[in-house]
Coordinates of C-alpha atoms and ligand atoms in Angstrom, one line a residue:
M234 CA 95.7 106.4 81.3
R235 CA 95.3 109.9 79.9
F236 CA 93.8 113.1 81.2
K237 CA 92.3 116.0 79.4
G238 CA 90.8 119.1 80.7
I239 CA 90.8 122.9 80.7
V240 CA 92.6 124.9 83.4
I241 CA 91.2 128.4 83.8
I242 CA 93.5 130.9 85.4
E243 CA 91.8 134.0 86.7
F244 CA 93.9 137.1 87.1
N245 CA 93.1 140.2 89.2
R246 CA 92.9 142.3 86.0
E247 CA 92.7 142.0 82.2
L248 CA 95.8 140.5 80.7
P249 CA 98.1 143.3 79.4
K250 CA 98.8 143.4 75.7
E251 CA 102.5 142.5 76.1
V252 CA 101.6 139.3 77.9
I253 CA 99.1 138.4 75.2
E254 CA 101.7 139.0 72.5
R255 CA 104.2 136.8 74.4
L256 CA 101.7 134.1 75.1
A257 CA 103.1 131.6 72.5
E258 CA 106.5 132.0 74.1
I259 CA 105.1 131.6 77.6
I260 CA 103.2 128.4 76.6
E261 CA 106.3 127.0 75.0
E262 CA 108.3 127.6 78.1
L263 CA 105.6 125.9 80.2
N264 CA 105.6 123.0 77.9
N265 CA 109.3 122.6 77.5
K266 CA 110.5 123.3 81.0
V267 CA 107.8 123.5 83.7
L268 CA 105.6 120.6 82.8
V269 CA 108.3 118.1 81.9
K270 CA 110.5 118.8 85.0
G271 CA 111.5 115.5 86.7
V272 CA 109.7 113.4 84.1
R273 CA 111.5 110.4 82.6
N274 CA 109.1 109.7 79.8
V275 CA 108.0 112.9 78.1
E276 CA 104.9 111.1 76.8
E277 CA 103.8 110.7 80.3
A278 CA 104.1 114.4 81.2
S279 CA 101.5 117.2 80.7
K280 CA 101.2 119.4 77.7
I281 CA 99.2 122.5 76.8
I282 CA 97.7 121.8 73.5
N283 CA 95.5 124.9 73.1
Y284 CA 95.2 128.3 74.8
K285 CA 93.1 131.4 74.8
A286 CA 93.1 134.7 76.7
I287 CA 89.7 136.2 77.4
E288 CA 89.7 139.4 79.5
N289 CA 91.2 138.5 82.8
K290 CA 91.3 134.8 82.2
L291 CA 93.7 132.4 80.6
Q292 CA 92.2 129.1 79.4
L293 CA 94.7 126.3 78.9
E294 CA 93.6 123.0 77.4
I295 CA 95.9 120.4 78.9
E296 CA 96.6 116.8 78.1
A297 CA 98.5 114.7 80.6
G298 CA 99.9 111.3 81.1
R299 CA 100.7 109.5 84.2
Q300 CA 103.7 111.4 85.5
V301 CA 102.5 115.0 85.7
R302 CA 98.9 114.7 86.4
I303 CA 96.6 117.4 85.2
H304 CA 95.9 118.7 88.7
N305 CA 99.6 118.9 89.4
A306 CA 100.1 120.6 86.0
A307 CA 97.5 123.2 86.9
L308 CA 99.3 124.0 90.2
R309 CA 102.7 124.1 88.4
V310 CA 101.4 126.5 85.8
K311 CA 99.9 128.8 88.4
N312 CA 103.1 128.9 90.4
H313 CA 105.2 129.6 87.3
L314 CA 103.0 132.4 86.1
A315 CA 102.7 134.0 89.5
R316 CA 106.5 134.0 89.7
T317 CA 107.3 135.2 86.2
L318 CA 104.4 137.5 85.3
G319 CA 103.4 138.6 88.7
P320 CA 106.0 141.2 89.7
K321 CA 106.7 142.4 86.1
Y322 CA 103.1 143.2 85.1
R323 CA 101.5 143.5 88.5
L324 CA 99.4 140.5 87.8
G325 CA 97.9 138.6 90.7
I326 CA 96.3 135.2 90.3
R327 CA 92.8 135.1 91.9
N328 CA 91.7 131.7 91.2
I329 CA 92.3 128.6 89.3
L330 CA 89.8 126.0 88.2
L331 CA 89.9 122.7 86.4
V332 CA 86.9 122.3 84.2
N333 CA 85.7 119.6 81.8
A334 CA 88.3 117.3 83.0
R335 CA 88.2 113.7 82.0
I336 CA 90.3 110.6 82.5
E337 CA 90.6 108.0 79.8
L338 CA 91.4 104.4 80.7
E339 CA 92.2 101.6 78.4
G340 CA 89.6 98.9 78.9
E341 CA 86.2 98.9 80.5
Y342 CA 85.9 99.6 84.2
K343 CA 83.2 100.1 86.7
V344 CA 83.9 103.3 88.7
S345 CA 81.5 104.3 91.5
L346 CA 79.6 107.4 90.7
K347 CA 79.4 108.1 94.4
L348 CA 83.1 109.0 94.5
P349 CA 84.0 112.6 95.0
F350 CA 84.5 114.5 91.7
V351 CA 83.2 111.7 89.5
K352 CA 80.4 113.1 87.4
N353 CA 79.8 110.5 84.8
L354 CA 81.1 107.5 83.0
E355 CA 81.2 106.5 79.4
F356 CA 82.5 103.5 77.5
K357 CA 83.7 104.2 74.0
N358 CA 86.0 102.3 71.6
G359 CA 87.4 100.1 74.3
L360 CA 88.0 103.1 76.6
T361 CA 86.5 104.1 79.8
I362 CA 86.0 107.8 80.1
V363 CA 85.6 109.2 83.6
Y364 CA 84.2 112.8 83.6
L365 CA 85.0 115.0 86.6
D366 CA 83.2 117.9 88.2
T367 CA 84.8 121.3 88.2
I368 CA 87.6 121.3 90.6
S369 CA 88.7 124.3 92.6
E370 CA 92.2 125.2 93.6
S371 CA 91.7 124.1 97.2
E372 CA 90.4 120.8 96.0
L373 CA 93.3 120.4 93.6
K374 CA 95.5 120.4 96.6
K375 CA 93.6 117.8 98.6
P376 CA 94.7 114.1 98.3
Y377 CA 91.3 113.0 96.8
I378 CA 92.4 113.5 93.2
D379 CA 95.6 111.6 93.7
R380 CA 93.8 108.7 95.4
L381 CA 91.2 108.6 92.7
L382 CA 94.0 108.4 90.1
K383 CA 95.7 105.7 92.1
L384 CA 92.5 103.8 92.2
L385 CA 91.9 104.1 88.5
R386 CA 95.5 103.1 87.8
E387 CA 95.2 100.1 90.0
K388 CA 92.1 99.0 88.1
E389 CA 94.1 99.1 84.9
V390 CA 97.0 97.2 86.4
R391 CA 94.8 94.7 88.0
A392 CA 93.0 94.0 84.8
K393 CA 96.4 93.5 83.1
W394 CA 97.8 91.2 85.7
G395 CA 94.6 89.6 87.0
G396 CA 93.4 88.7 83.6
K397 CA 96.0 86.0 83.3
A398 CA 96.8 83.3 85.8
E399 CA 98.3 84.7 89.0
H400 CA 101.9 85.6 88.7
W401 CA 104.1 82.5 89.5
E402 CA 107.8 82.1 88.8
L403 CA 109.8 79.2 90.1
I404 CA 112.9 80.2 92.1
K405 CA 114.1 77.0 93.6
E406 CA 113.0 73.4 94.1
S407 CA 114.0 70.2 95.9
K408 CA 115.1 67.0 94.3
I409 CA 112.4 64.6 93.2
K410 CA 112.3 62.4 96.3
L411 CA 109.1 60.4 96.1
T412 CA 109.2 58.0 93.1
P413 CA 107.0 56.2 93.3
P414 CA 105.2 58.1 96.1
P415 CA 105.3 55.7 99.1
Y416 CA 102.1 57.1 100.5
T417 CA 99.0 58.3 98.5
E418 CA 96.2 58.5 101.0
D419 CA 94.6 61.8 101.9
P420 CA 95.8 62.5 105.5
N421 CA 92.8 64.8 106.1
K422 CA 90.5 61.9 105.6
V423 CA 92.6 59.5 107.7
L424 CA 92.8 62.0 110.6
E425 CA 89.0 62.4 110.6
E426 CA 88.4 58.7 110.3
I427 CA 90.6 57.8 113.3
G428 CA 89.1 60.6 115.3
F429 CA 92.3 62.8 115.7
I430 CA 90.2 65.7 114.4
K431 CA 86.4 66.2 114.6
R432 CA 84.3 68.6 112.6
F433 CA 83.1 71.5 114.7
A434 CA 81.4 73.8 112.2
I435 CA 81.9 74.7 108.6
G436 CA 85.7 75.1 108.1
Q437 CA 86.4 74.6 111.8
W438 CA 87.7 71.5 113.6
F439 CA 88.4 70.3 117.1
Y440 CA 92.0 69.1 117.3
T441 CA 92.3 66.3 119.9
P442 CA 95.6 66.0 121.8
A443 CA 96.8 63.5 119.2
F444 CA 96.5 65.9 116.3
T445 CA 97.7 68.7 118.5
Y446 CA 100.9 66.6 118.9
F447 CA 101.6 66.9 115.2
I448 CA 100.9 70.7 115.2
N449 CA 103.3 71.1 118.1
M450 CA 105.9 68.9 116.4
A451 CA 105.9 71.1 113.3
K452 CA 106.1 74.3 115.4
H453 CA 108.8 72.8 117.5
F454 CA 111.2 72.4 114.6
L455 CA 110.4 75.8 113.1
L456 CA 110.8 77.6 116.4
E457 CA 113.7 75.7 117.9
E458 CA 115.8 75.1 114.8
V459 CA 115.1 78.2 112.7
V460 CA 113.2 81.1 114.3
K461 CA 114.8 81.4 117.8
P462 CA 118.4 80.8 116.6
L463 CA 117.9 83.8 114.3
G464 CA 117.1 86.0 117.3
F465 CA 113.3 86.3 116.9
V466 CA 111.4 86.6 120.2
E467 CA 107.9 85.6 121.0
A468 CA 105.2 88.2 121.5
I469 CA 101.4 87.9 121.8
F470 CA 99.5 89.9 119.2
P471 CA 95.8 90.8 119.4
K472 CA 93.5 88.7 117.2
M473 CA 90.6 91.1 116.6
Y474 CA 91.5 94.2 114.7
P475 CA 89.7 97.6 114.5
L476 CA 88.7 98.4 110.9
E477 CA 91.2 101.3 110.7
V478 CA 94.0 98.8 110.9
G479 CA 92.7 97.0 107.8
L480 CA 92.3 100.3 106.0
K481 CA 95.9 101.1 106.5
T482 CA 97.3 97.6 105.7
G483 CA 95.2 97.6 102.6
H484 CA 93.5 94.2 103.4
L485 CA 90.0 95.8 103.5
K486 CA 90.6 97.0 100.0
G487 CA 92.2 93.9 98.7
T488 CA 90.6 90.9 100.4
I489 CA 87.4 92.1 102.0
N490 CA 85.6 89.1 100.4
A491 CA 87.6 86.7 102.6
M492 CA 87.5 88.5 105.9
V493 CA 85.4 87.6 109.0
F494 CA 84.0 90.6 110.9
A495 CA 83.0 91.1 114.5
S496 CA 80.2 93.2 116.0
L497 CA 79.7 94.5 119.5
P498 CA 76.3 94.2 121.3
I499 CA 74.1 97.3 121.2
S500 CA 73.9 97.5 125.0
Y501 CA 75.4 96.1 128.2
D502 CA 71.9 96.4 129.8
I503 CA 70.6 92.8 129.7
S504 CA 66.9 94.1 129.9
V505 CA 67.4 95.4 126.4
Y506 CA 67.5 91.8 125.2
E507 CA 64.4 90.6 127.0
E508 CA 62.3 89.9 124.0
L509 CA 65.1 88.0 122.3
I510 CA 65.8 86.0 125.4
D511 CA 62.1 85.1 125.8
Y512 CA 62.1 84.0 122.2
M513 CA 65.1 81.7 122.8
Y514 CA 63.5 80.2 125.9
V515 CA 60.3 79.2 124.2
T516 CA 61.6 78.3 120.7
D517 CA 65.0 77.1 121.6
S518 CA 66.3 78.8 118.5
I519 CA 68.2 82.0 117.7
P520 CA 67.4 83.3 114.2
P521 CA 70.4 85.3 113.1
E522 CA 68.1 88.0 111.5
E523 CA 66.7 88.6 115.0
L524 CA 70.1 88.6 116.6
Q525 CA 71.3 91.2 114.0
K526 CA 68.9 93.7 115.6
Y527 CA 70.9 93.5 118.9
V528 CA 74.4 94.0 117.6
K529 CA 76.1 97.1 116.3
P530 CA 77.5 97.2 112.7
P531 CA 80.8 95.4 112.6
S532 CA 83.7 97.4 113.9
Y533 CA 86.4 94.7 113.9
F534 CA 87.8 92.0 111.6
L535 CA 89.3 88.8 112.9
C536 CA 93.0 88.0 112.6
F537 CA 93.6 87.8 108.8
A538 CA 97.3 88.2 108.0
Q539 CA 98.3 88.0 111.7
C540 CA 101.1 90.6 111.4
E541 CA 98.8 93.7 111.3
P542 CA 99.2 94.5 115.0
F543 CA 103.0 94.7 114.7
Y544 CA 102.7 97.6 112.3
Q545 CA 100.0 99.2 114.4
F546 CA 102.3 98.8 117.5
F547 CA 105.1 100.8 115.8
S548 CA 102.8 103.3 114.3
R549 CA 104.1 106.9 114.8
E550 CA 107.1 105.5 116.8
V551 CA 110.5 106.8 116.0
L552 CA 113.4 104.3 116.1
E553 CA 117.1 104.7 116.0
D554 CA 119.9 102.5 114.7
K555 CA 120.6 100.8 118.0
N556 CA 116.9 99.7 118.2
L557 CA 117.1 97.9 114.9
P558 CA 116.3 95.4 113.5
I559 CA 113.3 94.3 115.5
K560 CA 112.3 90.6 115.3
M561 CA 109.2 89.0 116.7
Y562 CA 107.0 86.0 116.2
D563 CA 103.5 85.2 117.3
H564 CA 101.6 82.0 117.5
S565 CA 99.1 82.9 120.1
G566 CA 95.9 82.3 118.2
P567 CA 94.1 81.4 115.1
S568 CA 93.5 83.3 111.8
F569 CA 90.2 83.4 110.1
R570 CA 89.4 83.3 106.4
W571 CA 86.1 82.9 104.6
E572 CA 87.1 80.4 101.9
A573 CA 83.6 80.0 100.4
G574 CA 83.5 76.6 98.6
G575 CA 87.2 75.8 98.7
L576 CA 87.3 74.1 102.1
H577 CA 89.2 70.8 102.4
G578 CA 90.0 68.9 105.6
V579 CA 92.3 70.9 107.8
E580 CA 94.4 72.1 104.8
R581 CA 91.9 74.8 103.8
V582 CA 89.8 75.9 106.7
I583 CA 88.1 79.0 108.0
E584 CA 89.9 78.9 111.3
F585 CA 93.6 78.0 110.9
H586 CA 96.8 78.3 112.9
R587 CA 100.0 79.9 111.8
V588 CA 103.3 81.0 113.2
E589 CA 103.7 84.6 112.0
I590 CA 107.3 85.9 111.9
V591 CA 107.7 89.7 111.5
W592 CA 110.7 92.0 111.3
L593 CA 111.5 95.7 110.9
G594 CA 114.7 97.4 110.0
K595 CA 116.7 99.2 107.4
P596 CA 116.3 97.7 103.9
Q597 CA 119.7 95.9 104.0
Q598 CA 118.9 94.4 107.4
V599 CA 115.4 93.3 106.3
I600 CA 116.9 91.6 103.2
E601 CA 119.6 89.8 105.2
I602 CA 117.2 88.5 107.7
R603 CA 114.9 87.3 105.0
N604 CA 117.8 85.5 103.3
K605 CA 118.8 83.8 106.6
L606 CA 115.2 82.8 107.2
L607 CA 115.1 81.3 103.7
E608 CA 118.1 79.2 104.5
G609 CA 116.3 78.0 107.6
Y610 CA 113.2 77.1 105.7
E611 CA 115.3 75.1 103.2
Y612 CA 116.9 73.3 106.1
L613 CA 113.5 72.6 107.5
M614 CA 112.0 71.3 104.3
D615 CA 115.0 69.2 103.3
K616 CA 116.8 68.1 106.5
V617 CA 113.9 67.9 109.0
F618 CA 110.8 67.0 107.1
D619 CA 112.4 65.8 103.9
L620 CA 109.7 67.2 101.7
E621 CA 109.4 67.6 98.0
W622 CA 109.1 71.3 97.8
R623 CA 109.4 74.3 95.6
W624 CA 109.5 78.1 95.9
A625 CA 108.0 80.6 93.6
W626 CA 108.1 84.4 93.3
V627 CA 104.4 85.4 93.3
T628 CA 104.4 89.1 93.8
P629 CA 101.0 90.3 92.7
W630 CA 100.4 93.7 91.1
Y631 CA 99.3 95.3 94.4
Y632 CA 102.5 94.6 96.1
E633 CA 104.6 96.5 93.6
Q634 CA 105.5 99.9 94.9
A635 CA 103.6 102.7 93.3
G636 CA 104.8 103.7 89.9
I637 CA 107.3 100.9 89.3
V638 CA 105.1 98.2 87.9
E639 CA 107.1 97.3 84.8
K640 CA 106.1 95.6 81.7
E641 CA 106.2 92.0 82.4
E642 CA 108.6 91.2 79.5
E643 CA 111.1 93.7 80.9
R644 CA 111.0 92.3 84.4
K645 CA 114.2 90.6 85.6
L646 CA 113.7 88.5 88.6
D647 CA 115.5 90.0 91.6
I648 CA 114.3 88.6 94.9
N649 CA 116.2 91.2 97.0
R650 CA 113.4 93.7 96.8
P651 CA 109.8 94.0 97.9
G652 CA 107.8 90.9 97.0
T653 CA 106.6 87.5 98.1
I654 CA 108.0 84.0 97.9
D655 CA 105.5 81.2 98.3
F656 CA 106.6 77.8 99.6
E657 CA 104.7 74.8 98.2
A658 CA 104.7 71.1 98.9
W659 CA 103.6 68.3 96.6
L660 CA 100.5 66.4 97.8
P661 CA 100.8 62.9 96.2
Y662 CA 97.2 62.0 97.2
R663 CA 96.0 64.7 94.8
G664 CA 97.8 63.4 91.7
P665 CA 101.0 63.8 89.7
R666 CA 103.6 66.4 90.7
E667 CA 103.5 67.8 87.1
E668 CA 100.2 69.4 87.7
R669 CA 100.0 72.7 89.5
K670 CA 96.8 71.8 91.4
N671 CA 98.5 69.0 93.2
W672 CA 100.7 71.3 95.2
L673 CA 99.8 73.1 98.4
E674 CA 101.1 76.5 99.6
I675 CA 102.4 75.8 103.0
G676 CA 103.9 79.2 103.8
N677 CA 105.4 82.3 102.4
I678 CA 107.9 85.1 103.1
S679 CA 107.4 88.7 102.0
I680 CA 109.5 91.8 102.0
H681 CA 107.0 94.7 102.1
G682 CA 109.4 97.6 101.5
T683 CA 107.6 100.7 102.8
K684 CA 104.1 99.3 102.2
F685 CA 103.4 99.4 105.9
T686 CA 106.0 101.7 107.4
E687 CA 104.5 104.5 105.2
P688 CA 100.8 104.3 106.1
F689 CA 101.6 103.5 109.7
K690 CA 104.2 106.3 109.9
I691 CA 107.0 104.1 111.4
K692 CA 110.0 106.5 111.4
H693 CA 113.8 106.5 111.8
N694 CA 115.2 109.3 113.8
K695 CA 117.6 110.3 111.0
G696 CA 115.0 110.0 108.3
E697 CA 116.3 106.7 106.9
T698 CA 114.0 104.4 105.1
L699 CA 112.5 101.5 107.2
W700 CA 111.2 98.3 105.7
T701 CA 109.1 95.5 107.2
A702 CA 108.8 91.9 106.2
C703 CA 106.9 88.9 107.4
S704 CA 106.6 85.1 107.0
G705 CA 103.6 82.9 107.7
F706 CA 104.1 79.3 108.6
G707 CA 100.7 77.6 108.1
T708 CA 100.9 74.9 110.7
E709 CA 98.1 72.6 109.5
R710 CA 99.5 72.7 106.0
W711 CA 103.0 71.7 107.1
V712 CA 101.6 68.8 109.0
I713 CA 99.4 67.7 106.1
S714 CA 102.2 67.9 103.6
F715 CA 104.5 65.9 105.9
L716 CA 101.8 63.2 106.4
A717 CA 100.8 63.3 102.8
Q718 CA 104.4 62.6 101.7
H719 CA 105.5 60.2 104.4
G720 CA 102.4 58.7 105.9
F721 CA 101.5 57.9 109.5
D722 CA 104.1 55.1 110.1
P723 CA 107.2 56.5 111.7
E724 CA 109.2 53.7 110.2
N725 CA 109.0 55.8 107.0
W726 CA 109.7 59.1 108.6
P727 CA 113.0 61.1 108.3
E728 CA 115.2 60.9 111.4
K729 CA 114.4 64.2 113.2
P730 CA 110.6 63.6 113.5
R731 CA 111.3 60.0 114.5
K732 CA 113.6 61.1 117.2
Y733 CA 111.0 63.7 118.3
L734 CA 108.5 60.9 118.8
E735 CA 111.0 59.0 121.0
E736 CA 111.5 62.0 123.2
H737 CA 107.9 63.3 123.4
P738 CA 105.4 60.7 124.5
F739 CA 102.4 60.5 122.2
P740 CA 99.1 61.2 124.0
E741 CA 96.2 58.7 124.3
P742 CA 93.7 59.2 121.5
V743 CA 90.1 59.9 122.3
R744 CA 88.1 56.7 122.4
G745 CA 84.4 56.1 123.2
V746 CA 81.7 53.7 122.4
T747 CA 80.7 55.8 119.5
Y748 CA 84.1 57.3 118.8
P749 CA 85.7 57.2 116.3
K750 CA 82.5 56.9 114.4
T751 CA 83.0 53.8 112.2
A752 CA 84.3 50.3 112.9
K753 CA 86.8 50.8 110.1
G754 CA 88.0 54.0 111.7
R755 CA 88.3 52.4 115.1
E756 CA 90.4 49.6 113.6
L757 CA 92.6 52.0 111.8
L758 CA 93.1 54.0 114.9
E759 CA 94.4 51.0 116.8
K760 CA 96.8 50.3 114.0
I761 CA 98.1 53.8 113.8
I762 CA 98.3 54.4 117.5
G763 CA 100.3 51.1 117.7
F764 CA 103.1 52.9 115.7
Y765 CA 103.4 55.6 118.3
K766 CA 103.1 53.5 121.4
K767 CA 105.8 51.1 120.7
Ligands
LIG994 P1 96.0 79.9 99.2 O1 96.5 80.4 97.9 O2 96.3 78.4 99.4 O3 94.6 80.3 99.5 P2 96.9 82.2 100.5 O4 97.8 82.8 99.4 O5 95.6 82.7 100.7 O6 96.9 80.6 100.3 P3 98.4 83.6 102.5 O7 97.4 84.7 102.5 O8 99.7 83.8 101.8 O9 97.7 82.3 101.9 O10 98.5 83.0 104.0 C1 99.8 82.6 104.6 C2 99.7 81.1 105.0 O11 98.6 80.8 105.8 C3 99.6 80.2 103.8 O12 100.9 79.9 103.2 C4 99.1 79.0 104.4 O13 100.1 78.2 105.0 C5 98.2 79.5 105.5 N1 96.8 79.6 105.1 C6 96.2 80.5 104.4 N2 94.8 80.3 104.2 C7 94.6 79.1 104.9 C8 93.4 78.3 105.1 N3 92.3 78.7 104.6 N4 93.6 77.2 105.8 C9 94.7 76.8 106.3 N5 95.9 77.5 106.1 C10 95.8 78.7 105.4
LIG995 ZN1 102.3 88.8 107.5
LIG996 MG1 93.7 82.1 100.1

């Protein structure tokens, strides 16, 4: 990314001869001192490459890299000149303007022409050139230009990272445990066939008491053996979030294509709906296009990452050492994701359930808790559910803190810093473990650094840095991977789940003349329920 443009500095009077004679020297000083201050890589700083004095104006042609942006350069030049020339030559600076500014990006990008300051776009020799309107001093000081630059830089980085497969680096894996795999059925199919789950709508299921039993078993081990012993305490987070929350977390910018939105009715006065109600009476239908006329534009999105309310809760709060760290978990309700065509059984659904674990503290505290939680997860995967699992570092470009996205080749893996670890389990029913597509992400754990404490303004009373972290335990997915690897017969289960079954009576399954639907399903149900009712 490069910037070019002309900075015009307007003085209160014509530039005196002495100043014009010293101009070369002044420019050199600006280039060698002022514009490179605090810059690691001089290539990335700004540089005046041409200059001209006309009457009371000084025109500076500036080129800039990423580190001293051209708008910052303009302000730096102004301050320096005001300080050094002002008193000596009685020169005041009346105005500064940035004209003919343009930003060059490597690669071709779409940039909205509706954005403030963006005048035009051009694609040339593999470059995208963004032409900007004239920018005044007061506009130079506003955050728009910085945000525009951040957006453009993200487009570049996204193209670089997103062009390849998603980042994925193995950190740890279990032993190979299932050779040959003792069970190769798709548990999603079996669960539907025996009526433990029933389709409700696209990507949504009704979980009968029998399937709920498995959901609760998975949560039981997580909560009782890992989460509570580490001092996390249960809270109930809201599940419908105002749009501003998603703007601050970044989800609306990053994953808007997968979010489900909610709208409020246009009025509480039922008479307003009379026509629509009449229509439903007579036609027994409700065309969504008609309904749309009676609801306001969406003002909420439904629970997406599940930890958003935690950051909103602490927004603008000030915490001191003795309050920290703060550890909570929530499993009070579902999350919603529009998964388009990727739905499968209960392992990829639109409405799913998750235990979300969130914590807040000083960086060292956050890292220590994450590491203890990792130990807990390993125990859960190995000693409780006896899974074939693996962990990967998957930090995507947008999680990297601003300005420190390194070249991939130079990147050394250090997990004690902001980033995400995904947990995966092998699903034998899908195929051999050697193929990536046969593994399922069952959960993850992220250190966010200041990604949320900054936008939500979560502060420490002595100004120390605060970090957050979270971990999502996708309950359906843990159940599916357990059943996919060990099957439905407890004879083949590891000890802890078997014992759980002894101590927690299995509920009666739902049976009816027409339920489960097929004779084969009814037969299989009796066989499987026989295992649990011994
Ligand atoms: P995937 O890559 O499989 O789509 P994801 O990266 O979108 O997963 P996250 O955003 O990291 O998932 O969500 C955290 C956890 O929530 C996942 O590890 C998984 O256990 C669960 N999860 C996410 N999406 C779904 C879904 N559509 N159905 C069921 N569980 C889900
Ligand atoms: Zn989270
Ligand atoms: Mg997903």
